[in-house]
PDB file of C-alpha atoms in Angstrom:
ATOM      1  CA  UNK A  45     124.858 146.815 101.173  1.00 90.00           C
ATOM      2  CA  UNK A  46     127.070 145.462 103.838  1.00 94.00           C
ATOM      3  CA  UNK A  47     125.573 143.832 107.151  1.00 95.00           C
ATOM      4  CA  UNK A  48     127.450 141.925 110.092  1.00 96.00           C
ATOM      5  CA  UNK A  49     125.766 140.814 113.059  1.00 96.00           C
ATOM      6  CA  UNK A  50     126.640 138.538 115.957  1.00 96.00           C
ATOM      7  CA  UNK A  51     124.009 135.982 116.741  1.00 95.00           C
ATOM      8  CA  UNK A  52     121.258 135.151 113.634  1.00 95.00           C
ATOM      9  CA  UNK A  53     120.097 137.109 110.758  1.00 95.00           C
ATOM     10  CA  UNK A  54     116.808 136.727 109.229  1.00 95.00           C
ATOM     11  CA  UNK A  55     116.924 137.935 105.627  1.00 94.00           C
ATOM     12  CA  UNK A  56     113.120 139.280 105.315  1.00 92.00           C
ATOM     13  CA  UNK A  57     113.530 141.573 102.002  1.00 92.00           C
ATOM     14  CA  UNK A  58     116.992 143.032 101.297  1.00 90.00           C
ATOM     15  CA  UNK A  59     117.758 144.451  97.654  1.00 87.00           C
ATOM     16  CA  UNK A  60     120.303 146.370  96.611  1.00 85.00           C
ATOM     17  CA  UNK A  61     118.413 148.562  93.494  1.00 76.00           C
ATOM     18  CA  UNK A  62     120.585 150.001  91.059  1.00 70.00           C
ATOM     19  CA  UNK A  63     121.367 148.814  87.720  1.00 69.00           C
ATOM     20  CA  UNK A  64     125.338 149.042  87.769  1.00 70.00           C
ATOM     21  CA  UNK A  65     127.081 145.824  88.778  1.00 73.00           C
ATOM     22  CA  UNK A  66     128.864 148.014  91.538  1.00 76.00           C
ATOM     23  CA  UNK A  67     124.637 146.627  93.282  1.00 83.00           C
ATOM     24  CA  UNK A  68     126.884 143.898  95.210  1.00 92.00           C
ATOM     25  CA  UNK A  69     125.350 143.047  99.070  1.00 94.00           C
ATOM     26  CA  UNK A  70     127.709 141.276 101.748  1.00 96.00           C
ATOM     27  CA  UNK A  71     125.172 139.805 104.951  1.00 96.00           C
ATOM     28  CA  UNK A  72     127.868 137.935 107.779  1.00 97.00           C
ATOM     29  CA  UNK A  73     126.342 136.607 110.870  1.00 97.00           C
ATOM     30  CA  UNK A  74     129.334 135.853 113.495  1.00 96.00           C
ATOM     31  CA  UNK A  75     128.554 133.575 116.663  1.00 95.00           C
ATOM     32  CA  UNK A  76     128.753 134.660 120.199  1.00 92.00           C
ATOM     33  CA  UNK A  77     129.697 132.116 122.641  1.00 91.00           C
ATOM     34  CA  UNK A  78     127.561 129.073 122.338  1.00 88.00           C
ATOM     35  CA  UNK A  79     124.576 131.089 120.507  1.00 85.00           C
ATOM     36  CA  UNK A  80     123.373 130.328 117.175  1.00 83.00           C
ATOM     37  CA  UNK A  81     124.405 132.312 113.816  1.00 95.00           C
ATOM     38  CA  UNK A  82     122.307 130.633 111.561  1.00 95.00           C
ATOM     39  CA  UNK A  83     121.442 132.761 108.107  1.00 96.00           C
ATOM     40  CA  UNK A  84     117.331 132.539 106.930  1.00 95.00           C
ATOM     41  CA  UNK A  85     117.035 133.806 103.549  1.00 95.00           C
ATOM     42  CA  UNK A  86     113.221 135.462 102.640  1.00 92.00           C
ATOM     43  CA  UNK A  87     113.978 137.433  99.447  1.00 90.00           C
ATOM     44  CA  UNK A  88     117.422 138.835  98.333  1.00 90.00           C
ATOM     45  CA  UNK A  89     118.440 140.080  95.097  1.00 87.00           C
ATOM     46  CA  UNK A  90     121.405 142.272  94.127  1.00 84.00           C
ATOM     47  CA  UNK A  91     119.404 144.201  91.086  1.00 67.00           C
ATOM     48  CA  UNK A  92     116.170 144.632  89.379  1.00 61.00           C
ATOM     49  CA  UNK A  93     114.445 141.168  88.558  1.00 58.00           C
ATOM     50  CA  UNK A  94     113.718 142.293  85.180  1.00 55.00           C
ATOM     51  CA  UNK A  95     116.628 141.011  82.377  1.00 48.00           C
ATOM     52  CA  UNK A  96     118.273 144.460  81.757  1.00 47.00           C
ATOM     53  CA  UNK A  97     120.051 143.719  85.214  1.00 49.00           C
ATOM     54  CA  UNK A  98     119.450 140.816  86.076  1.00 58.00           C
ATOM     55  CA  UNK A  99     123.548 140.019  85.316  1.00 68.00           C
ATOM     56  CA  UNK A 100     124.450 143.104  87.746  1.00 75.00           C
ATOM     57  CA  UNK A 101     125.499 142.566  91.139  1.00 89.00           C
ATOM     58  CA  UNK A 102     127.001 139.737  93.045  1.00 94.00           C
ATOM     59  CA  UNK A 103     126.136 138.592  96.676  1.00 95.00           C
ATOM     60  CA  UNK A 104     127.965 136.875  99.594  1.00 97.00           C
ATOM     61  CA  UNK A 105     127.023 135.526 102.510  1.00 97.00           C
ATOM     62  CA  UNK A 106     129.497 134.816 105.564  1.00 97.00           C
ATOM     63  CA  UNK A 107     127.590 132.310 108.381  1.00 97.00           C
ATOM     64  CA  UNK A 108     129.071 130.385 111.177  1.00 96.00           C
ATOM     65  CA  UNK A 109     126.074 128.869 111.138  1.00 95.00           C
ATOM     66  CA  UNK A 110     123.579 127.459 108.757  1.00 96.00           C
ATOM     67  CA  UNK A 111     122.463 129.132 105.423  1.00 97.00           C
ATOM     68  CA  UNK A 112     118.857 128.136 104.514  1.00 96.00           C
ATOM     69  CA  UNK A 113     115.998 129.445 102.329  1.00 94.00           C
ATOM     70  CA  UNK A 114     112.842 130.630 104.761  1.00 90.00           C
ATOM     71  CA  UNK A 115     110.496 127.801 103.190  1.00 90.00           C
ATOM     72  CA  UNK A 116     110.588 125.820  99.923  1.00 86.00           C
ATOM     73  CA  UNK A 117     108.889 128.724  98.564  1.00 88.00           C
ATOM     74  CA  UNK A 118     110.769 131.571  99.087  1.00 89.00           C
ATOM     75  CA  UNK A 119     111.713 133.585  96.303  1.00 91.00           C
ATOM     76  CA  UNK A 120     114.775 132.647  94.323  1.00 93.00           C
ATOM     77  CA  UNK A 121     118.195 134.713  95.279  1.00 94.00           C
ATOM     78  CA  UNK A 122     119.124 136.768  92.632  1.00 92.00           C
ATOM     79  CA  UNK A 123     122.554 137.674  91.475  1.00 92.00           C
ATOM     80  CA  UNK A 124     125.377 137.210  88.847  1.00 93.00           C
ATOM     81  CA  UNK A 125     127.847 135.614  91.208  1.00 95.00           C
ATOM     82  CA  UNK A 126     126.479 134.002  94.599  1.00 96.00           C
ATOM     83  CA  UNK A 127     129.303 133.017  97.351  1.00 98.00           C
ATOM     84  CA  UNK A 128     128.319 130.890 100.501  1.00 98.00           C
ATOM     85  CA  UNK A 129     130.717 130.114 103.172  1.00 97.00           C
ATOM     86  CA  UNK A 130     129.018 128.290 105.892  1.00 96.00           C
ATOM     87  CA  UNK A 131     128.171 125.683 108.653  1.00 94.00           C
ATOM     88  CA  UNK A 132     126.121 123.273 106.972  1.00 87.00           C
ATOM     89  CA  UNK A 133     123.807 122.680 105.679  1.00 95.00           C
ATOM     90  CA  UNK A 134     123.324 125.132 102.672  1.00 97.00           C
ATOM     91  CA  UNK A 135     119.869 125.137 101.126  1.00 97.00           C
ATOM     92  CA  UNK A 136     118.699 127.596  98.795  1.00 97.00           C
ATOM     93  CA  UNK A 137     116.384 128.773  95.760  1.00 96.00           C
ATOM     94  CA  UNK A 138     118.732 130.446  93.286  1.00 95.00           C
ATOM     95  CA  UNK A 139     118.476 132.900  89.955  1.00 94.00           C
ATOM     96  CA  UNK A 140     122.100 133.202  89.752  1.00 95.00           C
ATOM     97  CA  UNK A 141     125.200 133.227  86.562  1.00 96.00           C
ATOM     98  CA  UNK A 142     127.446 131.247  89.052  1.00 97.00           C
ATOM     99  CA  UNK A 143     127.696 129.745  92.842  1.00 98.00           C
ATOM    100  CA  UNK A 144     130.935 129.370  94.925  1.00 98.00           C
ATOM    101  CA  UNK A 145     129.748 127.278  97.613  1.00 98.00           C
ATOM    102  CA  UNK A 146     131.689 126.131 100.694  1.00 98.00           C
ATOM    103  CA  UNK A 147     130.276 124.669 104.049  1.00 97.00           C
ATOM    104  CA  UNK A 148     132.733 124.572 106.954  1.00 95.00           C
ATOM    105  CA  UNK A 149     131.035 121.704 109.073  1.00 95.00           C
ATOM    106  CA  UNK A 150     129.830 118.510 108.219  1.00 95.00           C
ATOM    107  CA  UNK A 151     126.715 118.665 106.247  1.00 94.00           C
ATOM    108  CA  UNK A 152     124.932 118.544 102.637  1.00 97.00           C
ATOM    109  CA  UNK A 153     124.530 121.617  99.791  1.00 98.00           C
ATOM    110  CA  UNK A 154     120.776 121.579  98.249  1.00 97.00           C
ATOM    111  CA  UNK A 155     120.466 124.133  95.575  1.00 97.00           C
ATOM    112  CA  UNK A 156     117.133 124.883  93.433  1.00 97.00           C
ATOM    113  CA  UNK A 157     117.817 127.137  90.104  1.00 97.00           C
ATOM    114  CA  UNK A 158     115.685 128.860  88.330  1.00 95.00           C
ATOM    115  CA  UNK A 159     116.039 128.968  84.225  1.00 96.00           C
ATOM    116  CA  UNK A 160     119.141 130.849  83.946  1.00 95.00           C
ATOM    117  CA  UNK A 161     122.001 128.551  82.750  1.00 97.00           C
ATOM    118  CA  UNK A 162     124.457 128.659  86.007  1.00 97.00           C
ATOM    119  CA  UNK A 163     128.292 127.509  86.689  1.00 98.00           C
ATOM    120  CA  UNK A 164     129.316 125.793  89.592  1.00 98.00           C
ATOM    121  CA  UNK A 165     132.935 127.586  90.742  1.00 98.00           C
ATOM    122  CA  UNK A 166     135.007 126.797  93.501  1.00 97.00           C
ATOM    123  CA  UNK A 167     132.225 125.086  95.508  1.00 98.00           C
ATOM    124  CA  UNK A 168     133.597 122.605  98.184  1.00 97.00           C
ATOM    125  CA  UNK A 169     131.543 120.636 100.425  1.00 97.00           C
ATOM    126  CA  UNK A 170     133.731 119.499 103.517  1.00 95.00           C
ATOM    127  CA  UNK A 171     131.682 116.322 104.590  1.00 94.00           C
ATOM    128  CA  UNK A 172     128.940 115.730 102.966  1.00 96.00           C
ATOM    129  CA  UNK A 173     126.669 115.901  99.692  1.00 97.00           C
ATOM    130  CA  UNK A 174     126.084 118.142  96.631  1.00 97.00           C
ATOM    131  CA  UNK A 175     122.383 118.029  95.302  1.00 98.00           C
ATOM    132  CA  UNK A 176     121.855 120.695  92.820  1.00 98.00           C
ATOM    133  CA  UNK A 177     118.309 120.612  90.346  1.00 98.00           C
ATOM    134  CA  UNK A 178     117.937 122.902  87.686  1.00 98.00           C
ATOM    135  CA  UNK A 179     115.232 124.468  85.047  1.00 98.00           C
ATOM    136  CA  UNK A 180     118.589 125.460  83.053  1.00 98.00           C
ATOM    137  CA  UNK A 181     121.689 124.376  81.979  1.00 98.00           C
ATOM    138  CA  UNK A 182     124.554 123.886  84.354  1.00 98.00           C
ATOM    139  CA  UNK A 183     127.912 123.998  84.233  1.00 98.00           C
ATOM    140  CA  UNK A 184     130.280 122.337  86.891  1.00 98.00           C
ATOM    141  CA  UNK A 185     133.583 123.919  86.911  1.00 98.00           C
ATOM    142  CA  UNK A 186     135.075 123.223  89.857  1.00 98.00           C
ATOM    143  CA  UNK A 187     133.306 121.008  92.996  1.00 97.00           C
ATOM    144  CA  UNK A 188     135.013 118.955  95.474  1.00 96.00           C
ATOM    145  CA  UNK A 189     133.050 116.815  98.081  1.00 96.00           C
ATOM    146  CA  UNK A 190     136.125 116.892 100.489  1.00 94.00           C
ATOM    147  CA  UNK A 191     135.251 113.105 102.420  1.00 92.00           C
ATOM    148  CA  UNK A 192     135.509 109.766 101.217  1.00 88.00           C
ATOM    149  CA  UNK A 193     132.115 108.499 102.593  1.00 90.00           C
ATOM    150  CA  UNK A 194     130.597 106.375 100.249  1.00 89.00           C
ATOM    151  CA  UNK A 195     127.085 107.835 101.455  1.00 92.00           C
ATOM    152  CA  UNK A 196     127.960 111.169  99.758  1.00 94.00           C
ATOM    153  CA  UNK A 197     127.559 112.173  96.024  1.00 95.00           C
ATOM    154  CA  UNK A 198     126.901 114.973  93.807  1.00 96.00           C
ATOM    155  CA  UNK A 199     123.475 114.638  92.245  1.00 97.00           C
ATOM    156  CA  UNK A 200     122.642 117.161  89.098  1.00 98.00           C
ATOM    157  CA  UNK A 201     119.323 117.328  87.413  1.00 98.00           C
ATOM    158  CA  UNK A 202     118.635 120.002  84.744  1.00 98.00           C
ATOM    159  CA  UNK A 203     115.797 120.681  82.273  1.00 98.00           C
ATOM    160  CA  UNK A 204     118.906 121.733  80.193  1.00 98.00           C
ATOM    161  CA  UNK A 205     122.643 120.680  79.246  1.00 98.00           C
ATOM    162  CA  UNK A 206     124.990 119.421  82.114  1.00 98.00           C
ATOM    163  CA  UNK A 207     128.948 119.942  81.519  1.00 98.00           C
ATOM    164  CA  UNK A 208     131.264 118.698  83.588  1.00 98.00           C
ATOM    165  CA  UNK A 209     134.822 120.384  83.980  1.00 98.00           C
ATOM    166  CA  UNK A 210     135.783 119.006  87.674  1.00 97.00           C
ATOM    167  CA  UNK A 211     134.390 116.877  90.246  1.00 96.00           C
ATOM    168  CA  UNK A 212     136.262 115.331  92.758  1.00 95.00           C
ATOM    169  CA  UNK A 213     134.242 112.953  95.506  1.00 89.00           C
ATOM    170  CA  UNK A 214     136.367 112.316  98.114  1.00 81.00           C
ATOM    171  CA  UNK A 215     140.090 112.436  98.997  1.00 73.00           C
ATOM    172  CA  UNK A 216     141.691 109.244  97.416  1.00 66.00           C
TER     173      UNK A 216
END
């Protein structure tokens, strides 16, 4: 599945069902003069939700604009690898093996995981801060809050184990 659109996208129900990991989906939302291209995310899931494929498939999403969930109840995204470049803020509900996160404007990453251990790859938030709570374990690989404001910090909670690879806060 790949989608582009100028102006916003609402993400109502998109799945890509198959059980290969070829199930990848691509959504971009490109701005047109002064308009909006702000991403809402309903449901999305790059396989079945059931655990023979629930490793299959990665999704990316491409917003000049925000990228936001469509309530605090919205279905978690589901996917093996999730990548997010974006105006900020990001703020999702996520079933995913590992994020790559990146937010082009000033602004904060929220993330909510669901209970399958995730990695935190090549995630950089330009000005702002990183709050990620999980019901799993999490792994930080690679994150890099890109400002030295003292207001910003990268806040972890998990029901499970929290390693740390590399975090950088700010540019000293």
């Amino acid at each position: 599945v790949d989608i582009a659109t100028l102006g916003a996208l609402q993400v109502t129900d998109v799945r890509a069902g198959g059980s290969s990991d070829r199930n990848d989906i691509r959504l971009r939302a490109f701005k047109v003069g002064d308009g909006a291209a702000d991403m809402v995310i309903t449901a999305l899931q790059s396989a079945d939700s059931d655990a023979s494929t629930a490793d299959r498939g990665d999704i990316t999403l491409e917003a000049q604009g925000t990228v936001t969930r469509a309530n605090d109840t919205a279905p978690a995204i589901l996917a093996d690898v999730l990548s997010v470049s974006a105006y900020a803020p990001i703020t999702l509900n996520t079933q995913v093996n590992e994020a790559r996160l990146e937010t082009l404007t000033a602004g904060d990453i929220t993330l909510t995981q669901g209970t399958r251990a995730m990695t935190l790859a090549a995630t950089r938030v330009l000005d702002g801060s990183l709050t990620l709570a999980a019901a799993g374990d999490v792994q930080l690989a690679d994150v890099v809050l890109a400002s030295n404001r003292a207001s910003h910090a990268v806040t972890v909670t998990a029901a499970g184990d929290i390693g740390v690879d590399r975090v950088s806060a700010g540019v000293y």
